[in-house]
Short mmCIF file of C-alpha atoms and ligand atoms in Angstrom, two decimals:
data_model
loop_
_atom_site.label_atom_id
_atom_site.label_comp_id
_atom_site.label_asym_id
_atom_site.label_seq_id
_atom_site.Cartn_x
_atom_site.Cartn_y
_atom_site.Cartn_z
CA MET A 11 0.00 0.00 0.00
CA ASP A 12 1.50 3.40 -0.79
CA ASN A 13 1.63 6.33 1.61
CA ASN A 14 -0.98 8.25 -0.38
CA LYS A 15 -3.63 5.80 0.88
CA LEU A 16 -3.29 7.21 4.41
CA ILE A 17 -5.29 10.31 5.26
CA GLU A 18 -3.64 13.51 3.97
CA ARG A 19 -1.02 15.05 6.23
CA SER A 20 -3.03 18.20 6.96
CA LYS A 21 -5.71 15.99 8.60
CA CYS A 22 -3.53 13.37 10.30
CA SER A 23 -3.45 13.74 14.11
CA GLY A 24 -0.49 11.38 14.53
CA CYS A 25 -2.60 9.09 16.73
CA GLU A 26 -0.72 5.94 15.59
CA ALA A 27 -3.82 3.74 15.38
CA CYS A 28 -2.64 2.71 11.89
CA LYS A 29 0.80 1.80 13.20
CA ASP A 30 -0.66 -0.27 16.05
CA ILE A 31 -3.08 -2.22 13.89
CA CYS A 32 -0.70 -3.08 11.02
CA PRO A 33 -0.22 -6.88 11.10
CA SER A 34 3.15 -6.67 9.28
CA LYS A 35 4.61 -3.84 11.41
CA ALA A 36 5.09 -1.93 8.16
CA ILE A 37 4.34 1.53 9.57
CA ARG A 38 6.83 3.72 11.39
CA MET A 39 6.46 7.30 12.62
CA GLU A 40 8.86 9.84 11.10
CA ARG A 41 9.57 13.33 12.36
CA ASP A 42 9.22 16.05 9.70
CA ASP A 43 11.26 19.29 9.45
CA ASP A 44 8.79 21.14 11.68
CA GLY A 45 9.02 18.57 14.49
CA PHE A 46 5.74 16.67 13.97
CA TYR A 47 5.47 12.89 13.61
CA PHE A 48 3.66 11.25 10.68
CA PRO A 49 3.14 7.60 9.74
CA VAL A 50 5.17 6.23 6.83
CA ILE A 51 4.39 2.88 5.21
CA GLN A 52 7.41 0.76 4.34
CA GLU A 53 6.25 -0.56 1.03
CA ASP A 54 8.59 -3.54 0.90
CA ILE A 55 6.95 -4.96 4.07
CA CYS A 56 3.32 -3.86 3.44
CA ILE A 57 0.94 -6.69 2.44
CA ASN A 58 -1.80 -4.32 1.17
CA CYS A 59 -4.40 -5.56 3.67
CA GLY A 60 -5.95 -2.07 4.13
CA ALA A 61 -6.16 -2.37 7.94
CA CYS A 62 -4.42 1.01 8.40
CA THR A 63 -6.87 3.01 6.29
CA LYS A 64 -9.83 1.19 7.82
CA VAL A 65 -8.83 1.94 11.43
CA CYS A 66 -7.99 5.65 10.94
CA PRO A 67 -10.60 7.53 13.01
CA VAL A 68 -10.26 10.86 11.18
CA GLY A 69 -13.19 11.81 8.97
CA LYS A 70 -15.36 8.92 10.15
CA GLU A 71 -18.38 8.98 12.41
CA ASN A 72 -18.07 6.51 15.24
CA THR A 73 -20.70 3.81 14.93
CA PHE A 74 -20.46 1.67 18.04
CA ARG A 75 -20.10 4.10 20.93
CA LYS A 76 -22.48 6.76 22.18
CA VAL A 77 -21.95 8.94 25.23
CA ASP A 78 -24.94 9.53 27.51
CA TYR A 79 -24.42 13.24 28.21
CA ASN A 80 -22.90 15.65 25.70
CA ASP A 81 -21.24 18.00 28.24
CA THR A 82 -24.43 18.52 30.26
CA LEU A 83 -23.17 16.78 33.43
CA ALA A 84 -20.29 19.02 34.54
CA PHE A 85 -18.38 19.59 37.77
CA GLY A 86 -15.79 21.94 39.19
CA GLY A 87 -13.44 20.69 41.88
CA TYR A 88 -10.03 19.82 43.20
CA ASN A 89 -8.00 16.99 44.70
CA THR A 90 -7.97 17.26 48.50
CA ASN A 91 -4.48 15.73 48.75
CA VAL A 92 -2.40 18.94 48.84
CA GLU A 93 0.81 17.28 47.59
CA GLU A 94 -0.99 15.70 44.62
CA LEU A 95 -2.78 18.96 43.82
CA ARG A 96 0.53 20.91 43.79
CA ASN A 97 2.17 18.41 41.47
CA SER A 98 -0.69 18.25 39.00
CA SER A 99 -1.43 20.74 36.24
CA SER A 100 -4.98 21.70 37.09
CA GLY A 101 -7.10 20.58 40.04
CA GLY A 102 -5.65 17.07 40.13
CA PHE A 103 -8.76 15.18 39.02
CA PHE A 104 -6.51 12.69 37.22
CA GLY A 105 -4.82 11.77 40.56
CA SER A 106 -8.15 11.06 42.29
CA LEU A 107 -9.34 8.91 39.40
CA ALA A 108 -6.02 7.05 39.12
CA LYS A 109 -6.14 6.29 42.86
CA TYR A 110 -9.62 4.83 42.52
CA VAL A 111 -8.38 2.57 39.71
CA THR A 112 -5.18 1.37 41.40
CA ASP A 113 -7.00 0.87 44.74
CA ASN A 114 -9.28 -1.50 42.81
CA GLY A 115 -6.37 -3.49 41.38
CA GLY A 116 -6.51 -1.75 38.02
CA VAL A 117 -3.87 -0.37 35.70
CA VAL A 118 -3.49 3.21 34.43
CA PHE A 119 -2.12 4.14 31.01
CA GLY A 120 -0.70 7.68 30.91
CA VAL A 121 2.33 9.56 29.66
CA VAL A 122 5.75 10.21 31.17
CA TYR A 123 9.04 11.88 30.21
CA GLN A 124 12.03 9.83 29.11
CA ASP A 125 15.64 10.51 28.02
CA ASN A 126 16.18 13.70 30.06
CA PHE A 127 12.75 15.07 29.10
CA ARG A 128 13.50 14.83 25.36
CA ARG A 129 10.84 12.18 24.78
CA VAL A 130 7.25 11.85 25.98
CA VAL A 131 5.96 8.29 25.93
CA TYR A 132 2.96 6.24 26.97
CA ALA A 133 3.51 3.85 29.87
CA ALA A 134 1.47 1.73 32.28
CA SER A 135 1.29 2.17 36.05
CA ASP A 136 2.71 -1.36 36.37
CA GLU A 137 6.04 0.06 35.04
CA VAL A 138 6.09 3.72 36.17
CA SER A 139 4.60 5.65 39.09
CA ILE A 140 1.41 7.71 38.92
CA ASP A 141 3.58 10.64 40.12
CA GLU A 142 5.56 10.55 36.87
CA MET A 143 2.34 10.77 34.88
CA ARG A 144 1.22 13.93 36.68
CA GLY A 145 1.66 17.22 34.82
CA SER A 146 0.83 18.21 31.23
CA LYS A 147 3.55 17.47 28.73
CA TYR A 148 2.65 19.74 25.86
CA VAL A 149 3.97 17.57 23.02
CA SER A 150 2.39 14.50 21.47
CA ALA A 151 3.36 11.23 23.21
CA GLU A 152 4.94 8.25 21.45
CA LYS A 153 2.32 5.53 21.73
CA ASN A 154 4.61 2.47 21.75
CA GLY A 155 1.79 0.09 20.89
CA VAL A 156 -0.28 1.35 23.82
CA TYR A 157 -3.67 0.58 22.27
CA LEU A 158 -2.90 -3.12 21.92
CA LYS A 159 -1.27 -3.16 25.36
CA ALA A 160 -4.47 -1.72 26.84
CA LYS A 161 -6.49 -4.31 24.93
CA ALA A 162 -4.38 -7.13 26.38
CA GLN A 163 -5.09 -5.85 29.91
CA LEU A 164 -8.80 -5.45 29.16
CA MET A 165 -9.00 -9.06 27.97
CA THR A 166 -7.75 -10.25 31.38
CA GLY A 167 -10.76 -8.56 32.99
CA ARG A 168 -8.63 -6.06 34.89
CA LEU A 169 -9.90 -2.50 35.41
CA VAL A 170 -8.13 -0.18 32.93
CA LEU A 171 -7.92 3.61 32.96
CA PHE A 172 -6.69 5.14 29.70
CA VAL A 173 -5.88 8.86 29.74
CA GLY A 174 -5.10 10.80 26.56
CA LEU A 175 -5.96 13.51 24.09
CA PRO A 176 -9.35 13.17 22.33
CA CYS A 177 -7.70 11.84 19.13
CA GLU A 178 -5.88 9.18 21.19
CA ILE A 179 -9.10 8.10 22.90
CA ALA A 180 -10.78 7.83 19.48
CA ALA A 181 -7.78 5.80 18.24
CA LEU A 182 -8.07 3.46 21.23
CA TYR A 183 -11.74 2.74 20.49
CA ALA A 184 -10.97 2.37 16.76
CA VAL A 185 -8.38 -0.29 17.57
CA LEU A 186 -10.62 -2.02 20.18
CA LYS A 187 -13.65 -1.88 17.86
CA LYS A 188 -15.93 -1.98 20.92
CA GLY A 189 -16.37 -0.70 24.46
CA TYR A 190 -15.48 -2.78 27.54
CA ASP A 191 -17.20 -2.68 30.93
CA ASN A 192 -13.79 -2.68 32.63
CA LEU A 193 -12.48 0.29 30.59
CA ILE A 194 -12.56 3.88 31.85
CA THR A 195 -11.43 6.55 29.40
CA CYS A 196 -10.45 10.09 30.34
CA GLU A 197 -9.59 12.72 27.73
CA LEU A 198 -7.87 16.05 28.29
CA ILE A 199 -9.38 19.21 26.89
CA CYS A 200 -6.98 19.84 24.06
CA ALA A 201 -5.68 22.99 22.39
CA GLY A 202 -3.24 20.78 20.46
CA PRO A 203 0.27 19.72 21.48
CA ALA A 204 3.29 21.67 20.24
CA SER A 205 6.03 20.47 17.88
CA TYR A 206 9.08 18.64 19.24
CA ASN A 207 11.24 21.37 17.64
CA VAL A 208 10.06 23.98 20.13
CA HIS A 209 10.22 21.52 23.06
CA ASP A 210 13.81 20.64 22.08
CA ALA A 211 14.74 24.28 21.52
CA GLN A 212 13.56 25.10 25.07
CA LEU A 213 15.63 22.26 26.56
CA ASP A 214 18.65 23.26 24.41
CA TRP A 215 18.32 26.87 25.58
CA LEU A 216 18.35 25.80 29.26
CA GLU A 217 21.29 23.46 28.77
CA ASN A 218 23.31 26.07 26.79
CA LYS A 219 22.65 28.70 29.43
CA TYR A 220 23.46 26.62 32.52
CA LYS A 221 25.91 24.13 30.93
CA LYS A 222 24.22 21.25 32.76
CA THR A 223 21.65 18.69 31.70
CA THR A 224 18.09 19.18 32.86
CA SER A 225 17.21 17.21 35.98
CA TYR A 226 13.65 18.52 36.51
CA TYR A 227 11.20 19.98 34.01
CA THR A 228 7.55 20.99 34.09
CA TYR A 229 5.34 23.17 31.95
CA ARG A 230 3.03 23.80 34.88
CA SER A 231 4.96 24.97 37.93
CA LYS A 232 2.72 26.43 40.63
CA LYS A 233 5.15 29.12 41.75
CA TYR A 234 2.37 31.71 41.85
CA GLY A 235 -0.35 29.13 42.42
CA TRP A 236 -2.38 27.75 39.52
CA VAL A 237 -1.89 30.94 37.46
CA PRO A 238 0.02 32.51 35.87
CA LEU A 239 1.43 29.40 34.19
CA CYS A 240 5.16 29.02 34.76
CA LEU A 241 7.79 26.76 33.20
CA LYS A 242 10.17 25.33 35.79
CA ALA A 243 13.46 23.53 35.20
CA LYS A 244 16.51 22.53 37.21
CA ASN A 245 19.96 22.43 35.60
CA GLY A 246 22.65 21.64 38.13
CA LYS A 247 22.11 24.13 40.97
CA HIS A 248 20.17 26.55 38.78
CA ILE A 249 16.44 26.80 39.09
CA TYR A 250 14.54 28.45 36.25
CA ASP A 251 10.89 29.19 37.10
CA VAL A 252 9.52 31.76 34.71
CA VAL A 253 6.11 33.00 33.57
CA TYR A 254 5.16 31.04 30.48
CA GLU A 255 4.86 33.94 28.00
CA LYS A 256 8.50 34.91 28.60
CA THR A 257 9.87 31.45 27.80
CA LEU A 258 10.89 30.16 24.40
CA PHE A 259 8.28 27.38 24.59
CA GLY A 260 5.52 29.67 25.86
CA ILE A 261 6.09 32.17 23.03
CA GLY A 262 5.96 29.38 20.44
CA PHE A 263 3.03 27.34 21.81
CA PRO A 264 0.23 29.15 19.87
CA TYR A 265 2.11 28.79 16.55
CA ALA A 266 3.87 25.43 16.75
CA LYS A 267 0.81 23.16 16.37
CA ARG A 268 0.21 20.57 13.68
CA LEU A 269 -2.28 21.65 11.01
CA SER A 270 -4.86 18.97 11.91
CA CYS A 271 -5.24 20.46 15.40
CA PHE A 272 -6.60 23.78 14.17
CA ASN A 273 -9.52 21.92 12.66
CA CYS A 274 -9.59 18.96 15.05
CA TRP A 275 -12.02 16.21 14.05
CA PHE A 276 -12.49 15.08 17.66
CA LYS A 277 -14.64 17.86 19.05
CA ASP A 278 -18.09 18.22 20.56
CA SER A 279 -20.21 15.08 20.04
CA ARG A 280 -17.28 13.22 18.41
CA ARG A 281 -15.48 13.11 21.75
CA LEU A 282 -15.80 9.55 23.00
CA ALA A 283 -14.31 9.38 26.51
CA ASP A 284 -16.18 8.71 29.74
CA PHE A 285 -14.58 11.83 31.25
CA THR A 286 -13.35 15.07 29.68
CA ILE A 287 -11.11 17.07 32.03
CA GLY A 288 -9.26 20.37 31.95
CA ASP A 289 -8.48 23.64 33.68
CA PHE A 290 -11.54 25.45 34.96
CA TRP A 291 -10.57 28.69 33.24
CA ARG A 292 -12.81 31.71 33.95
CA VAL A 293 -14.01 30.22 37.24
CA ASN A 294 -15.19 32.74 39.83
CA ARG A 295 -12.76 32.78 42.73
CA GLY A 296 -15.55 32.84 45.31
CA GLU A 297 -16.93 29.43 44.25
CA LYS A 298 -16.82 26.50 46.72
CA TYR A 299 -15.09 24.29 44.19
CA TYR A 300 -12.33 26.83 43.53
CA ASN A 301 -8.80 26.24 44.82
CA GLU A 302 -5.96 28.65 44.08
CA GLU A 303 -3.56 25.72 43.70
CA GLY A 304 -5.65 24.48 40.77
CA THR A 305 -9.25 23.85 39.81
CA SER A 306 -10.41 21.11 37.46
CA VAL A 307 -13.40 21.16 35.18
CA VAL A 308 -14.79 17.66 34.69
CA PHE A 309 -17.44 16.54 32.22
CA ALA A 310 -18.86 13.12 33.13
CA ARG A 311 -20.13 11.99 29.73
CA THR A 312 -21.39 8.49 30.45
CA LYS A 313 -23.43 6.76 33.18
CA LYS A 314 -20.24 4.91 34.11
CA ALA A 315 -18.44 8.22 34.67
CA GLU A 316 -21.34 9.56 36.71
CA GLU A 317 -21.19 6.52 38.99
CA ILE A 318 -17.41 6.68 39.40
CA ILE A 319 -17.10 10.41 40.10
CA ASN A 320 -19.47 9.98 43.04
CA LYS A 321 -17.10 7.38 44.52
CA LEU A 322 -13.94 9.54 44.38
CA ASP A 323 -13.21 10.33 48.05
CA SER A 324 -10.30 12.68 47.33
CA PHE A 325 -12.04 14.89 44.78
CA LYS A 326 -14.08 17.74 46.25
CA LYS A 327 -16.63 18.75 43.65
CA VAL A 328 -19.72 20.81 42.92
CA LYS A 329 -22.04 20.28 39.97
CA VAL A 330 -22.06 23.31 37.67
CA PRO A 331 -24.23 24.41 34.73
CA GLU A 332 -22.98 23.37 31.30
CA GLU A 333 -22.41 26.95 30.13
CA THR A 334 -20.28 27.75 33.20
CA ALA A 335 -18.11 24.68 32.59
CA LEU A 336 -17.75 25.41 28.88
CA ARG A 337 -17.03 29.11 28.97
CA GLY A 338 -13.25 28.92 29.49
CA ASN A 339 -12.65 26.24 26.86
CA TYR A 340 -15.41 26.69 24.30
CA THR A 341 -13.13 26.68 21.24
CA GLN A 342 -11.14 23.66 22.41
CA LEU A 343 -14.32 21.66 23.03
CA LYS A 344 -16.70 22.80 20.34
CA THR A 345 -15.27 24.65 17.35
CA ALA A 346 -12.30 24.98 14.99
CA SER A 347 -9.61 27.49 15.89
CA GLU A 348 -7.92 30.02 13.64
CA ILE A 349 -4.47 29.33 12.24
CA PRO A 350 -2.25 32.20 13.47
CA GLN A 351 -1.20 34.41 10.56
CA LYS A 352 2.46 34.13 11.49
CA ARG A 353 2.52 30.32 11.89
CA GLU A 354 4.57 29.62 8.73
CA GLU A 355 6.98 32.46 9.55
CA TYR A 356 7.33 31.15 13.12
CA LEU A 357 8.11 27.61 11.97
CA ARG A 358 10.79 28.96 9.57
CA VAL A 359 12.42 30.98 12.37
CA LEU A 360 12.22 27.95 14.69
CA SER A 361 14.02 25.65 12.27
CA SER A 362 16.77 28.19 11.51
CA GLN A 363 17.20 29.82 14.94
CA GLY A 364 16.37 26.99 17.37
CA ALA A 365 17.38 27.96 20.91
CA ASN A 366 18.06 31.65 20.14
CA LEU A 367 15.41 33.23 22.41
CA LYS A 368 15.96 36.74 20.97
CA ALA A 369 14.84 35.55 17.53
CA TYR A 370 11.26 35.19 18.81
CA ASP A 371 10.73 38.77 20.06
CA SER A 372 8.24 39.59 17.32
CA PHE A 373 6.10 36.55 18.26
CA LYS A 374 5.67 37.50 21.93
CA PRO A 375 2.05 37.96 23.02
CA LYS A 376 0.91 41.53 23.58
CA MET A 377 0.20 42.15 27.28
CA SER A 378 -1.64 45.07 28.87
CA LEU A 379 0.35 47.21 31.32
CA LYS A 380 -1.75 45.81 34.21
CA THR A 381 -0.88 42.22 33.23
CA LYS A 382 2.81 43.12 32.78
CA ILE A 383 2.95 44.61 36.29
CA LYS A 384 1.08 41.64 37.80
CA LYS A 385 3.42 39.14 36.15
CA SER A 386 6.54 40.93 37.33
CA LEU A 387 5.50 40.94 41.03
CA PRO A 388 7.30 38.57 43.42
CA PRO A 389 5.21 35.36 43.82
CA ALA A 390 4.45 35.99 47.52
CA VAL A 391 3.12 39.50 46.80
CA TYR A 392 1.11 38.22 43.84
CA ARG A 393 -0.50 35.50 45.96
CA PHE A 394 -1.25 37.94 48.80
CA LEU A 395 -2.90 40.49 46.52
CA ARG A 396 -5.01 37.82 44.85
CA ARG A 397 -6.93 37.32 48.11
CA PHE A 398 -8.50 40.76 47.65
CA ASP A 399 -9.45 40.16 44.05
CA ASN A 400 -12.61 38.11 43.90
CA GLY A 401 -13.06 38.32 40.15
CA ARG A 402 -12.93 35.68 37.49
CA TYR A 403 -9.83 33.78 36.40
C1 FAD B 7 -1.39 19.14 24.65
C2 FAD B 7 -2.35 19.52 25.73
C3 FAD B 7 -3.21 20.60 25.53
C4 FAD B 7 -4.12 20.96 26.54
N1 FAD B 7 -4.97 22.02 26.31
C5 FAD B 7 -5.84 22.38 27.28
C6 FAD B 7 -6.72 23.48 27.10
O1 FAD B 7 -6.69 24.17 26.07
N2 FAD B 7 -7.61 23.78 28.09
C7 FAD B 7 -7.66 23.06 29.25
O2 FAD B 7 -8.48 23.38 30.10
N3 FAD B 7 -6.85 22.00 29.44
C8 FAD B 7 -5.94 21.66 28.50
N4 FAD B 7 -5.11 20.59 28.70
C9 FAD B 7 -5.32 19.74 29.91
C10 FAD B 7 -4.66 20.28 31.17
O3 FAD B 7 -3.39 20.83 30.88
C11 FAD B 7 -4.47 19.14 32.19
O4 FAD B 7 -3.71 18.12 31.59
C12 FAD B 7 -5.76 18.51 32.63
O5 FAD B 7 -6.59 19.49 33.19
C13 FAD B 7 -5.51 17.40 33.68
O6 FAD B 7 -5.05 17.99 34.83
P1 FAD B 7 -4.98 17.20 36.21
O7 FAD B 7 -4.51 18.17 37.24
O8 FAD B 7 -6.26 16.49 36.45
O9 FAD B 7 -3.92 16.07 35.86
P2 FAD B 7 -2.38 15.88 36.18
O10 FAD B 7 -2.22 15.34 37.56
O11 FAD B 7 -1.61 17.09 35.80
O12 FAD B 7 -2.05 14.65 35.19
C14 FAD B 7 -1.87 14.85 33.81
C15 FAD B 7 -2.54 13.72 33.06
O13 FAD B 7 -2.48 14.04 31.67
C16 FAD B 7 -1.78 13.04 30.95
N5 FAD B 7 -0.95 13.73 29.95
C17 FAD B 7 -0.02 14.69 30.19
N6 FAD B 7 0.54 15.10 29.04
C18 FAD B 7 -0.05 14.37 28.06
C19 FAD B 7 0.13 14.30 26.64
N7 FAD B 7 1.01 15.07 25.98
N8 FAD B 7 -0.62 13.44 25.94
C20 FAD B 7 -1.52 12.62 26.57
N9 FAD B 7 -1.73 12.63 27.90
C21 FAD B 7 -1.00 13.51 28.63
C22 FAD B 7 -0.94 12.31 31.98
O14 FAD B 7 -0.74 10.98 31.57
C23 FAD B 7 -1.85 12.38 33.21
O15 FAD B 7 -2.80 11.38 33.11
C24 FAD B 7 -4.17 20.23 27.74
C25 FAD B 7 -3.28 19.17 27.94
C26 FAD B 7 -2.38 18.81 26.95
C27 FAD B 7 -1.43 17.66 27.20
S1 SF4 B 8 -4.60 6.43 12.05
FE1 SF4 B 8 -3.86 8.31 13.07
S2 SF4 B 8 -1.65 8.41 12.55
FE2 SF4 B 8 -2.60 6.95 11.13
S3 SF4 B 8 -3.11 8.19 9.33
FE3 SF4 B 8 -4.96 8.17 10.63
S4 SF4 B 8 -4.77 10.02 11.92
FE4 SF4 B 8 -2.73 9.63 11.01
S1 SF4 B 9 -6.40 19.16 18.83
FE1 SF4 B 9 -7.48 17.28 18.24
S2 SF4 B 9 -6.15 16.27 16.74
FE2 SF4 B 9 -4.90 17.80 17.81
S3 SF4 B 9 -3.96 16.63 19.45
FE3 SF4 B 9 -5.82 17.57 20.28
S4 SF4 B 9 -7.39 16.01 20.05
FE4 SF4 B 9 -5.67 15.43 18.74
#
């Protein structure tokens, strides 16, 4: 089968369902010049069975799975374990759900860093700790045959939690071809992961500056609390903990997305997971479910999810109206997003300038004076002043 039989590159999410399903192992993922991975069929091994084109979830309506609530059953809340909440990106819903699964003898599939943070890969909680899974890694994970690994666990009857981006959840169901009673799926609200070129450039920049390899790295440090977002790294004795928009990665994040993500197929009623989770952006600070260390928005989309969320002892939650839950993430959940005008220009600068932070000055987001002042305050002052501001995030 030739490569033209796969869905065109501008629509391919890189979900790897085709790679997983191929009976001859004829598909490998190749990184392109912009740092995105695409499937490539090795024609000398391919037996032309068509399994790869059949499994691809893009452009197809799902026929075997229906969710019970399309975003109408929504909650705001946070993990009551303070340590877990601090180490998670949002309100730590993932940690509460993962605990429920492991306490019941189940296995969790999530993503972790590898090779000094250069790679992001899927792994099972039998091999890595739940702690390593915590935190958003804003590049697409290598799947490593995860869909078939999850299937093997499901066939044993064990409880399985699979966490991923909406395209990865759709890929899992496409490979499984059916739902399982012992499967819980949880998708992240998704603005699209960034290219590995900008992730690498950020790590290169840190290592050039401090002349040490990176020993700690997170895109969601809670230096100021949940917001503003900060990127934290440790290189030798040096600690870098800087407001997102000032970092090389933060400047590039809006531009360095793969084309398919601007017009993501897996939105609204095409989202298939039991749970959809994210940051409860635009929450009112006075709400009972608000926590300044992070607040999760959770959509329970199936009866199974509804039952489970009521059993999570460590997740303090309040049911909220659909429009309240949607307002901070409407585009990510419901509609296509605009391709930034300077995307092509940005990608050209990224591939020629790499870790040269100065080269990205013209791509920096415009901030109001008020925001600039707020973001330059010492963290303790910022946190103190926030107590008197009861507005919306
Ligand atoms: C690329 C990307 C874009 C996102 N965009 C938005 C957005 O626009 N709006 C919003 O509200 N939320 C977004 N999120 C989700 C948000 O950042 C949090 O991941 C989510 O709220 C879960 O937080 P938590 O505190 O419950 O989990 P945590 O305790 O932080 O655990 C993180 C969980 O996410 C999984 N995970 C982390 N990185 C990846 C990855 N690259 N691919 C697959 N799974 C991963 C981990 O395995 C773990 O299960 C995005 C996440 C990613 C990875
Ligand atoms: S199955 Fe996934 S990786 Fe393969 S062609 Fe389709 S979208 Fe791309
Ligand atoms: S925006 Fe859509 S296609 Fe892109 S990574 Fe997210 S879920 Fe997948």
